[in-house]
Short mmCIF file of N, CA and C in Angstrom, two decimals:
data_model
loop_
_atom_site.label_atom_id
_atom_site.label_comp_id
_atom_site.label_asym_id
_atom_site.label_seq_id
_atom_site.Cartn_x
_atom_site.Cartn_y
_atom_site.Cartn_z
N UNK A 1 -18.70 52.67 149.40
CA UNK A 1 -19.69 51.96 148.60
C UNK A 1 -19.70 52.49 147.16
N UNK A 2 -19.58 53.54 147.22
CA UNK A 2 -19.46 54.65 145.42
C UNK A 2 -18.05 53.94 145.10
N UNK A 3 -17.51 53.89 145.55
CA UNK A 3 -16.28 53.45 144.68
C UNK A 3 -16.29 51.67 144.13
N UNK A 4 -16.84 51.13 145.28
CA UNK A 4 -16.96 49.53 145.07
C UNK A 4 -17.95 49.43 143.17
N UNK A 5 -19.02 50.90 143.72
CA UNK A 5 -19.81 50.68 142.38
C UNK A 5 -19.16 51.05 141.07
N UNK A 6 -18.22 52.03 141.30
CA UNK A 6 -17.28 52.46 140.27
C UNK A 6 -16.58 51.39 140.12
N UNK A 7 -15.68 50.71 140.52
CA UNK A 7 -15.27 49.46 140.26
C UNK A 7 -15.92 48.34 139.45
N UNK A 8 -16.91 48.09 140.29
CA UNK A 8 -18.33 47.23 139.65
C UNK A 8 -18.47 47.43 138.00
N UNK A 9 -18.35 48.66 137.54
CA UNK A 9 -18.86 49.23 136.43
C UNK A 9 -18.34 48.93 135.36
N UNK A 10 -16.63 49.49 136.20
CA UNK A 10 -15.57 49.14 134.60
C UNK A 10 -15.27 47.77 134.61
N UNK A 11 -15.46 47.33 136.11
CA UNK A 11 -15.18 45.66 135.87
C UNK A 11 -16.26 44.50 134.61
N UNK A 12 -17.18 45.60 134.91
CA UNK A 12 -18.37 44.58 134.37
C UNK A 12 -18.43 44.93 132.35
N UNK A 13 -17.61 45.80 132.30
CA UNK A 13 -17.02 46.58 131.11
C UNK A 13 -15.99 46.17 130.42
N UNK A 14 -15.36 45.01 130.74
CA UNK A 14 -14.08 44.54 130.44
C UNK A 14 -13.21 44.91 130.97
N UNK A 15 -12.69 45.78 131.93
CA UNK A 15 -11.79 46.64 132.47
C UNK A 15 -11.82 46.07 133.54
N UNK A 16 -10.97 44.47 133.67
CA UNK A 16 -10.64 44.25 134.77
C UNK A 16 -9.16 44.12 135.98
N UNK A 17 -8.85 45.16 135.51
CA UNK A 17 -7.57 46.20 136.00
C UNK A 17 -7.78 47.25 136.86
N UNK A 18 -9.24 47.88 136.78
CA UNK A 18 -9.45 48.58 137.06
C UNK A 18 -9.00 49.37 138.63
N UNK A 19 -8.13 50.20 138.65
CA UNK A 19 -7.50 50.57 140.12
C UNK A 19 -8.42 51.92 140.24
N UNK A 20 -8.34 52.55 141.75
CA UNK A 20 -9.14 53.90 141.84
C UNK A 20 -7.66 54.13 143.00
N UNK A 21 -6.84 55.71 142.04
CA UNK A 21 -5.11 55.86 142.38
C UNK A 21 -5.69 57.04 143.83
N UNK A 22 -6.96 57.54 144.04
CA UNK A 22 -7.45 58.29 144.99
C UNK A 22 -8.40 58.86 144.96
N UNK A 23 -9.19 59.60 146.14
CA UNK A 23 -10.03 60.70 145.92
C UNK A 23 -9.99 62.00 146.62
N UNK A 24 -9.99 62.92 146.24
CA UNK A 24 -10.02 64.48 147.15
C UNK A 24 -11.19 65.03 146.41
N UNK A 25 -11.25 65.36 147.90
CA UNK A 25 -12.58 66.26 148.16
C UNK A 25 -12.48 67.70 148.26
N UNK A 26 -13.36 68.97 148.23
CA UNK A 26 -12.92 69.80 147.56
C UNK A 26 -14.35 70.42 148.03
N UNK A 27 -14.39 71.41 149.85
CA UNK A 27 -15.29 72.17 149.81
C UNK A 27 -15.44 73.40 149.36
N UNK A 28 -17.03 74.07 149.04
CA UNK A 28 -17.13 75.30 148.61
C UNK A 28 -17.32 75.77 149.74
N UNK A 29 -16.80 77.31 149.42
CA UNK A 29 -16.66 78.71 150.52
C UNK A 29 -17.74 78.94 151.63
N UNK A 30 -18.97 78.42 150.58
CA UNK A 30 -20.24 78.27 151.53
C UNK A 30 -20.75 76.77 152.26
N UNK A 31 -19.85 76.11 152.20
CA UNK A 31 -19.83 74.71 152.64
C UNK A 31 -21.30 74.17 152.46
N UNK A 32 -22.14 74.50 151.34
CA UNK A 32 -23.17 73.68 151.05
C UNK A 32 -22.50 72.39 150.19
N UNK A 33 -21.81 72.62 149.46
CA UNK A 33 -21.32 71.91 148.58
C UNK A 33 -20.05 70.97 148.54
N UNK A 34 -19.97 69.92 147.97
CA UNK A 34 -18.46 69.40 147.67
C UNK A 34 -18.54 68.87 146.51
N UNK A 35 -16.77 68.96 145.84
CA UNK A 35 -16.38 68.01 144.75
C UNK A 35 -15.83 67.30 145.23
N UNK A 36 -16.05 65.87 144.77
CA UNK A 36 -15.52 64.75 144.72
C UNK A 36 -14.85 64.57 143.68
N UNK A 37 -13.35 64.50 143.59
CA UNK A 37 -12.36 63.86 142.54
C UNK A 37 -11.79 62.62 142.37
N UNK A 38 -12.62 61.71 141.50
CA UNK A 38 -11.81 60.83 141.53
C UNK A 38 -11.21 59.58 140.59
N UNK A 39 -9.62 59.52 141.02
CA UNK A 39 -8.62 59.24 139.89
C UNK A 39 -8.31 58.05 139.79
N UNK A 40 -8.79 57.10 138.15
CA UNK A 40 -8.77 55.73 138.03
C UNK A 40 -7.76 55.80 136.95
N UNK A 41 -7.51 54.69 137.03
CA UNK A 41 -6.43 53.96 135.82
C UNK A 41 -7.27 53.10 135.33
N UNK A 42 -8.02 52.81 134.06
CA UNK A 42 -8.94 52.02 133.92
C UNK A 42 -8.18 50.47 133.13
N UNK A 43 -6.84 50.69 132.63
CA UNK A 43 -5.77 49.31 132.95
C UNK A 43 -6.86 49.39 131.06
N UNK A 44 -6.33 48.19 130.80
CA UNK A 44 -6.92 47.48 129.21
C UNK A 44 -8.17 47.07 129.29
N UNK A 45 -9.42 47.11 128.18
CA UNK A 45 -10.37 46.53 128.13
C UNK A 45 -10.13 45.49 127.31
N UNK A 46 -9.87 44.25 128.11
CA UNK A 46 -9.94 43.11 127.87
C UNK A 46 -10.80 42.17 126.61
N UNK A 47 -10.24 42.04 125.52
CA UNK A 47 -11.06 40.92 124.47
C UNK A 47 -10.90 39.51 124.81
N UNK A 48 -11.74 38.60 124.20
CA UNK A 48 -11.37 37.18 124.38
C UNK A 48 -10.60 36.66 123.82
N UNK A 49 -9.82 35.80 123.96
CA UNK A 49 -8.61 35.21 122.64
C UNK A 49 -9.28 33.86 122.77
N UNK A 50 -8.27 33.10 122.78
CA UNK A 50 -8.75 31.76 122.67
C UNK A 50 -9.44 31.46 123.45
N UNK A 51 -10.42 30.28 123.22
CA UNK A 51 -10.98 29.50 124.73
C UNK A 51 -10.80 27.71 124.05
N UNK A 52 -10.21 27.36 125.48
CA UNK A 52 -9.67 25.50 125.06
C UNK A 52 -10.66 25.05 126.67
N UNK A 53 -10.69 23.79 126.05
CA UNK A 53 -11.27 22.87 127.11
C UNK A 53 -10.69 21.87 127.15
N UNK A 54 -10.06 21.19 128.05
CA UNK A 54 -9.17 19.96 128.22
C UNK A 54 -9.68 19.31 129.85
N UNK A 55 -9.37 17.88 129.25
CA UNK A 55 -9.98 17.00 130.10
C UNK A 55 -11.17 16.43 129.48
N UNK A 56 -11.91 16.66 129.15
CA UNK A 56 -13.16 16.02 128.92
C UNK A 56 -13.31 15.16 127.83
N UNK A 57 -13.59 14.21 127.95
CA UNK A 57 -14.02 12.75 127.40
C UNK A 57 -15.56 12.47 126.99
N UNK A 58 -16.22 12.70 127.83
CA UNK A 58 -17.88 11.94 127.68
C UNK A 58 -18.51 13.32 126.36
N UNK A 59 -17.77 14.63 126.56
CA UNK A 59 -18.36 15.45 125.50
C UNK A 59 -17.25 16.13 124.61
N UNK A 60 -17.66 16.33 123.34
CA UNK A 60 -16.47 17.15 122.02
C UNK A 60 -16.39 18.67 123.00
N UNK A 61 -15.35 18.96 122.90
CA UNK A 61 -14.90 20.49 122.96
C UNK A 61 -15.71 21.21 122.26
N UNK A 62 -16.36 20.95 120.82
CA UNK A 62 -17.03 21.98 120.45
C UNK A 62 -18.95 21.49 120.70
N UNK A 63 -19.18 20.50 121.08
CA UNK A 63 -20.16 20.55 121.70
C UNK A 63 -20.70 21.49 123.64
N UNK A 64 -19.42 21.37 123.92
CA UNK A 64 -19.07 22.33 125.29
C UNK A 64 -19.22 23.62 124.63
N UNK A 65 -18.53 24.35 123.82
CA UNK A 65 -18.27 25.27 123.56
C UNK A 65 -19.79 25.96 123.10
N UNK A 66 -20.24 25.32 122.31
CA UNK A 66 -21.79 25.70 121.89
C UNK A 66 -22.64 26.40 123.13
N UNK A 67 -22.17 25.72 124.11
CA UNK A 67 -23.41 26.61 125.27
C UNK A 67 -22.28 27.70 125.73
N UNK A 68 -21.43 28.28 125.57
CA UNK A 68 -20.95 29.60 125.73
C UNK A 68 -21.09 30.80 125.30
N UNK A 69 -21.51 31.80 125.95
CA UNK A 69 -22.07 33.04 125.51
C UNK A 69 -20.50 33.81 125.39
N UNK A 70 -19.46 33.54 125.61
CA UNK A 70 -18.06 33.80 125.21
C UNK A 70 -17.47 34.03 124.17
N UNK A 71 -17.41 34.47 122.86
CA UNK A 71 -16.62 34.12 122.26
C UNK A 71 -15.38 35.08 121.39
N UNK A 72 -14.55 34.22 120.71
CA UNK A 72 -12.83 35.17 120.34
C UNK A 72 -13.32 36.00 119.83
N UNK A 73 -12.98 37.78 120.22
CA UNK A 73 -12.90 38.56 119.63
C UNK A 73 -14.23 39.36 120.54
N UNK A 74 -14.84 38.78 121.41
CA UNK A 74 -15.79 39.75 122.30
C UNK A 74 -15.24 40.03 123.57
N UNK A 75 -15.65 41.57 124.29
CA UNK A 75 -15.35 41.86 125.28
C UNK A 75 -15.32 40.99 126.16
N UNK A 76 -14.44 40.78 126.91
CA UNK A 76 -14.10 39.28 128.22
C UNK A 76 -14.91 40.32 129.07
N UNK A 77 -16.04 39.87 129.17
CA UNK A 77 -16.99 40.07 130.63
C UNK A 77 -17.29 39.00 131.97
N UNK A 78 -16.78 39.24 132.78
CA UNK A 78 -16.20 38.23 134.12
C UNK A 78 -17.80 37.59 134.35
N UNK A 79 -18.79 38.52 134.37
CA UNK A 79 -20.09 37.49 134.56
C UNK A 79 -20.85 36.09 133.27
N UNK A 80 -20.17 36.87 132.38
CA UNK A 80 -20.33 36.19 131.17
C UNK A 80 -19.78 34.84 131.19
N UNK A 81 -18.52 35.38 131.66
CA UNK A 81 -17.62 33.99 132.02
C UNK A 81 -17.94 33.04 133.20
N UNK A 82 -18.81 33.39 134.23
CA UNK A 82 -19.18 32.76 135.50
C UNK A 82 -20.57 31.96 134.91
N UNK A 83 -21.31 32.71 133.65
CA UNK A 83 -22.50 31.97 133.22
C UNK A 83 -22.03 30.80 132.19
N UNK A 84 -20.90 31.00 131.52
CA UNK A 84 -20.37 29.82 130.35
C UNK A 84 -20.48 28.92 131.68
N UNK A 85 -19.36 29.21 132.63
CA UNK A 85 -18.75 27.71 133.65
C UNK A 85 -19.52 27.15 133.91
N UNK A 86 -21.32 27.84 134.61
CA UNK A 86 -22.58 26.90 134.85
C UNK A 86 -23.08 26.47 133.59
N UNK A 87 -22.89 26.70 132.41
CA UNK A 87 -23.35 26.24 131.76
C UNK A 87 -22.78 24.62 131.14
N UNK A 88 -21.29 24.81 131.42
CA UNK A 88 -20.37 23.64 131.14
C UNK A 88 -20.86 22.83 132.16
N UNK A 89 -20.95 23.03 133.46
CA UNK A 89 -21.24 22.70 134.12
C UNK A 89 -22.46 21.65 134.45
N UNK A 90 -23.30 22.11 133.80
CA UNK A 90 -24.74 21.88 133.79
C UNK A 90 -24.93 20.54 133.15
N UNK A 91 -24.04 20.48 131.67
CA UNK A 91 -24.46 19.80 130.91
C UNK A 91 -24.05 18.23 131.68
N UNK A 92 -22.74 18.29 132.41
CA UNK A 92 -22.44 17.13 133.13
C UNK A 92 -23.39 16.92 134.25
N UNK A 93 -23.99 17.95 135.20
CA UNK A 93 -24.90 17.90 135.76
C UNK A 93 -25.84 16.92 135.77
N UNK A 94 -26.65 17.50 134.54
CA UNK A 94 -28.06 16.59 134.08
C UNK A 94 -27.76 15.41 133.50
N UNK A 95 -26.70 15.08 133.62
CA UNK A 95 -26.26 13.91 132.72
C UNK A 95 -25.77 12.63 133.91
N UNK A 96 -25.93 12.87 135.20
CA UNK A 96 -25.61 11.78 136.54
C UNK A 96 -23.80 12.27 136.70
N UNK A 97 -23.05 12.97 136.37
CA UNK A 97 -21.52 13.89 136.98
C UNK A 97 -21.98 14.31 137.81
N UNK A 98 -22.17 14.18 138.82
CA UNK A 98 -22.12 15.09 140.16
C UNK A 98 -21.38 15.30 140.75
N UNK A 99 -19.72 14.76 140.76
CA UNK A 99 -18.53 15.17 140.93
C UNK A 99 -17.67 15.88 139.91
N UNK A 100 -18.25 16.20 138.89
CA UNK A 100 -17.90 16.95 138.03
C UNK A 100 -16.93 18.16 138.33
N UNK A 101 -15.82 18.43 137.98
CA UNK A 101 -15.00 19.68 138.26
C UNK A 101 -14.91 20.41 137.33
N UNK A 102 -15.03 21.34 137.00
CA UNK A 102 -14.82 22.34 135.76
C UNK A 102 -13.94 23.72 136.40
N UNK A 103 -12.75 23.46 136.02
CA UNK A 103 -12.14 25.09 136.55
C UNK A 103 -11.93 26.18 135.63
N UNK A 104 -12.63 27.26 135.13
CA UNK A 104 -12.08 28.06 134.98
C UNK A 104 -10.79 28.69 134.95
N UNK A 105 -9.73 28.90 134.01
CA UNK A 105 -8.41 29.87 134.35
C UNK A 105 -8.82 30.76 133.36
N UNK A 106 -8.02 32.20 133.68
CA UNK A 106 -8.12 33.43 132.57
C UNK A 106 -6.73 33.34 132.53
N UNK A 107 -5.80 33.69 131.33
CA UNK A 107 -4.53 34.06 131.58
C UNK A 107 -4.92 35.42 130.08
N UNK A 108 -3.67 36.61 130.66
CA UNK A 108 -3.31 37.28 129.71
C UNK A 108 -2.82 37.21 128.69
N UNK A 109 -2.93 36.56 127.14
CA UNK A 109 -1.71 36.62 126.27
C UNK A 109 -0.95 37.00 126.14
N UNK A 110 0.07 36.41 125.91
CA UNK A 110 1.69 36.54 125.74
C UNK A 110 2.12 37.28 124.55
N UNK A 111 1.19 37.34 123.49
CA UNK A 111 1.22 38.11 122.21
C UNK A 111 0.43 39.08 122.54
N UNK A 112 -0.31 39.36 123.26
CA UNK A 112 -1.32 40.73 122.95
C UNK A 112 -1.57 40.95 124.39
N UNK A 113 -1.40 41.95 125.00
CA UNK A 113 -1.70 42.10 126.59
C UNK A 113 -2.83 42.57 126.63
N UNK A 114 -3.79 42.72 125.69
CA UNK A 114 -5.38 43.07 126.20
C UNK A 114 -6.07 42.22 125.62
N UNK A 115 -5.55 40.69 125.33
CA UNK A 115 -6.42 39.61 124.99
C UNK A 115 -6.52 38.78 126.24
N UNK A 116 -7.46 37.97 126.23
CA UNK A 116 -7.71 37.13 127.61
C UNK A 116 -7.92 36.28 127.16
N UNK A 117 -7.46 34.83 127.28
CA UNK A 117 -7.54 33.59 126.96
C UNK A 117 -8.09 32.97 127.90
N UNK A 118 -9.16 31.87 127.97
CA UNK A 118 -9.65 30.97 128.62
C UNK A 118 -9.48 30.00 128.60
N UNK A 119 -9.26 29.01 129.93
CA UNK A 119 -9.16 27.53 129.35
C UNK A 119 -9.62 26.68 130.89
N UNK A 120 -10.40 26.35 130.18
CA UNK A 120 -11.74 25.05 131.10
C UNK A 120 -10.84 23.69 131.37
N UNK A 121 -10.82 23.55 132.66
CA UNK A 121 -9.97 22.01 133.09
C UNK A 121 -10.80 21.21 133.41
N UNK A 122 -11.21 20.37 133.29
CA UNK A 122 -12.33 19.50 133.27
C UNK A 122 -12.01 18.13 133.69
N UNK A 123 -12.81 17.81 135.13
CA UNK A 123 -12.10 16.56 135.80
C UNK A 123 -13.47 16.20 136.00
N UNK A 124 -13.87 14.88 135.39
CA UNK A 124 -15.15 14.28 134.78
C UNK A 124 -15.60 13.76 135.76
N UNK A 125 -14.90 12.72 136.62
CA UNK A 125 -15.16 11.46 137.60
C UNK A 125 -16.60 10.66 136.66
N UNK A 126 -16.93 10.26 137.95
CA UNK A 126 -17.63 8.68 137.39
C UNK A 126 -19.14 8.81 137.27
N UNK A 127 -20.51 8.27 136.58
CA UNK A 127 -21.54 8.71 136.00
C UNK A 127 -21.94 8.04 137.81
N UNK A 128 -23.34 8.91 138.30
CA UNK A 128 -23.75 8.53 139.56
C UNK A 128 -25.11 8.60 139.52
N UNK A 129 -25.72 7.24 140.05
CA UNK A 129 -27.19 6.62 139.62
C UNK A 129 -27.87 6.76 140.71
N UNK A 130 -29.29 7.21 141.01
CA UNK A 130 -29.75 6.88 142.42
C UNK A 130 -30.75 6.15 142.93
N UNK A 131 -29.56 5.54 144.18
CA UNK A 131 -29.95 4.40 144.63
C UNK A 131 -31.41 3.93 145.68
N UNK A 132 -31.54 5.13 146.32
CA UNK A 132 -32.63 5.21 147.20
C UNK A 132 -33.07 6.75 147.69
N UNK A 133 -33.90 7.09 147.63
CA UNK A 133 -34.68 8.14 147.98
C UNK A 133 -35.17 8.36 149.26
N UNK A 134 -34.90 8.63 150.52
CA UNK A 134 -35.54 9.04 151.59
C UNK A 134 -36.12 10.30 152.02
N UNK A 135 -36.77 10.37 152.36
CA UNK A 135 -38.09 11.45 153.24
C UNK A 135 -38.12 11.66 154.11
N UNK A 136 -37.86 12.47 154.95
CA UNK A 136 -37.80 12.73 156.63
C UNK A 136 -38.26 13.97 157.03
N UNK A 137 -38.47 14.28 158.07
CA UNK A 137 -38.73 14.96 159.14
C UNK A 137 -40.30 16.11 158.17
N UNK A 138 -41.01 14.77 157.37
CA UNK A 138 -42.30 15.71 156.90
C UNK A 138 -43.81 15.10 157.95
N UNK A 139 -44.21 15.95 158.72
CA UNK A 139 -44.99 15.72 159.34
C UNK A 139 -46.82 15.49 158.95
N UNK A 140 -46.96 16.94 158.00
CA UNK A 140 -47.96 17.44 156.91
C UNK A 140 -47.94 16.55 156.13
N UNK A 141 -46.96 16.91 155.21
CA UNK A 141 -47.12 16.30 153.58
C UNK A 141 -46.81 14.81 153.61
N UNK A 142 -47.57 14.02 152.60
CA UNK A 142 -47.04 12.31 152.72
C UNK A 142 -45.92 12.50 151.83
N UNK A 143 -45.44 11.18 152.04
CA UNK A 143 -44.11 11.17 151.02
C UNK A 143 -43.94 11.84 149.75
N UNK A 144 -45.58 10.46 149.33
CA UNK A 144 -45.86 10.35 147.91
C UNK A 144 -45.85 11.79 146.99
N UNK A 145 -45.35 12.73 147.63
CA UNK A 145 -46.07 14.45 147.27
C UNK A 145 -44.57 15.17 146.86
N UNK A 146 -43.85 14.87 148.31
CA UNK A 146 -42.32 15.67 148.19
C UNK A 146 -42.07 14.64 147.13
N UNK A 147 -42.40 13.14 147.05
CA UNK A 147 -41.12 12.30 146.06
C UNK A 147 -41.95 12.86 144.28
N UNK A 148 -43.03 13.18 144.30
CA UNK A 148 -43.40 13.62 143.07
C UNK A 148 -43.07 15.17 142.26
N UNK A 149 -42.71 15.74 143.77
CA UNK A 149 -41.88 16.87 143.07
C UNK A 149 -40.32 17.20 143.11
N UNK A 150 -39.77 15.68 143.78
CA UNK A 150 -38.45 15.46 142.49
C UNK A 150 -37.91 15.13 141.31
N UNK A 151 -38.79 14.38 140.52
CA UNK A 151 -38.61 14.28 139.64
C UNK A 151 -37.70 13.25 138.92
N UNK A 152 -37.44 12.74 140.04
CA UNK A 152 -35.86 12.14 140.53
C UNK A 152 -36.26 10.65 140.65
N UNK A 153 -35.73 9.61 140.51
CA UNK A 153 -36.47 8.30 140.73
C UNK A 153 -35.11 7.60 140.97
N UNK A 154 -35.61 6.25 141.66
CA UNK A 154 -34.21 5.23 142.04
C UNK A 154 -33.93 4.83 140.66
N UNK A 155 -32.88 4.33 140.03
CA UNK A 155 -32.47 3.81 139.17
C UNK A 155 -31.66 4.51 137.95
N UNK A 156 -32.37 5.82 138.20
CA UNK A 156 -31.95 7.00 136.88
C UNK A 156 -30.40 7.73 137.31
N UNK A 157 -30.16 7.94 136.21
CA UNK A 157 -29.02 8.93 136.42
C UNK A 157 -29.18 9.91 137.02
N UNK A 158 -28.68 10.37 138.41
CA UNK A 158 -28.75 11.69 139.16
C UNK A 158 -28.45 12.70 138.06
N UNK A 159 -29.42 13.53 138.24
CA UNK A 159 -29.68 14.85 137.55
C UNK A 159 -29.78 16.01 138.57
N UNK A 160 -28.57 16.69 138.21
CA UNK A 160 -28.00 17.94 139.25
C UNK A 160 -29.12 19.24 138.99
N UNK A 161 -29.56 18.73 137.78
CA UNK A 161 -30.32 19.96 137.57
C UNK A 161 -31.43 20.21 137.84
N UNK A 162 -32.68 19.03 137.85
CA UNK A 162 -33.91 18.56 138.59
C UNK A 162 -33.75 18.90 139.84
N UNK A 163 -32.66 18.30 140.56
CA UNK A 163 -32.39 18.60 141.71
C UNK A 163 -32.35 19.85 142.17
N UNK A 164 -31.45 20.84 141.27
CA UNK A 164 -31.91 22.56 142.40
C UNK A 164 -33.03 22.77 141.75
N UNK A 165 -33.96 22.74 140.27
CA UNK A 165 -35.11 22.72 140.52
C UNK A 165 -36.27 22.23 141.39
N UNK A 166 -36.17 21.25 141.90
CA UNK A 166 -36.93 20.40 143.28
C UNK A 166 -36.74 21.49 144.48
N UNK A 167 -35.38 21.77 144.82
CA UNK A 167 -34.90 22.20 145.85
C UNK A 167 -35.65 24.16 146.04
N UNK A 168 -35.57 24.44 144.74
CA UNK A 168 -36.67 25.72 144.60
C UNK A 168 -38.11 25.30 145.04
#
């Protein structure tokens, strides 16, 4: 578990190379005690290089790009990067995309081996409206109650995002 967190650490540090090459342990004479030794290669701390978005039609690349907490020339932090994707994400979301694909790739540059380039693939599909609303298995509550805290109505563009708010 200490090591997963050592990992955790430099990963979350840009250092996502990070290997652990062993550990030895190392009792004292009076066996109250031990050292723990242990030997990492912490590999490159990773910067951002480019970031491209391809595929997408319904929004500009640099309107996508605006909701990214990412950018060239900052430490490539892997959670950072998992919050841009929901955020790309999102915007098709609330907008009726609910088949929306957004993939993530990291590749290493080819000019600089501790730059990290990003690039968002973006497979849009078709805007999705909703058609009917059903209610089931509420015994307590009347409809009229759960359908007022979706937010959600027949006719509107499905909104992905209302939706896990409702679902909270």
């Amino acid at each position: 578990e200490d090591l997963d967190r050592i990992r955790a650490f430099y990963y979350q540090s840009g250092y996502v190379d990070i290997k652990v090459l062993g550990v030895k342990e190392t009792f004292i004479k009076d066996n109250s005690r031990v050292i723990i030794d242990v030997e990492i290669s912490e590999g490159h701390q990773y910067k951002v290089g480019t970031i491209e978005i391809e595929g997408n039609k319904k929004y500009s690349s640099e309107e996508l790009q605006k909701r990214n907490s990412l950018k060239t020339g900052d430490i490539f932090l892997p959670e950072n990067l998992q919050h841009d994707h929901k955020a790309i994400q999102d915007v098709y979301y609330k907008n009726g995309y609910i088949d929306a694909r957004i993939a993530p790739n990291t590749v290493v540059s080819s000019t600089d081996s501790q730059v990290m380039n990003i690039k968002y693939t973006i497979e849009e599909n078709e805007e999705v409206f909703i058609d009917k609303i059903l209610v089931t298995g509420n015994d307590k509550t009347k409809d009229i109650v759960v359908r007022r805290e979706l937010n959600l109505k027949p006719g509107e563009k499905f909104n992905g995002v209302e939706m896990e708010i409702a679902k909270k």
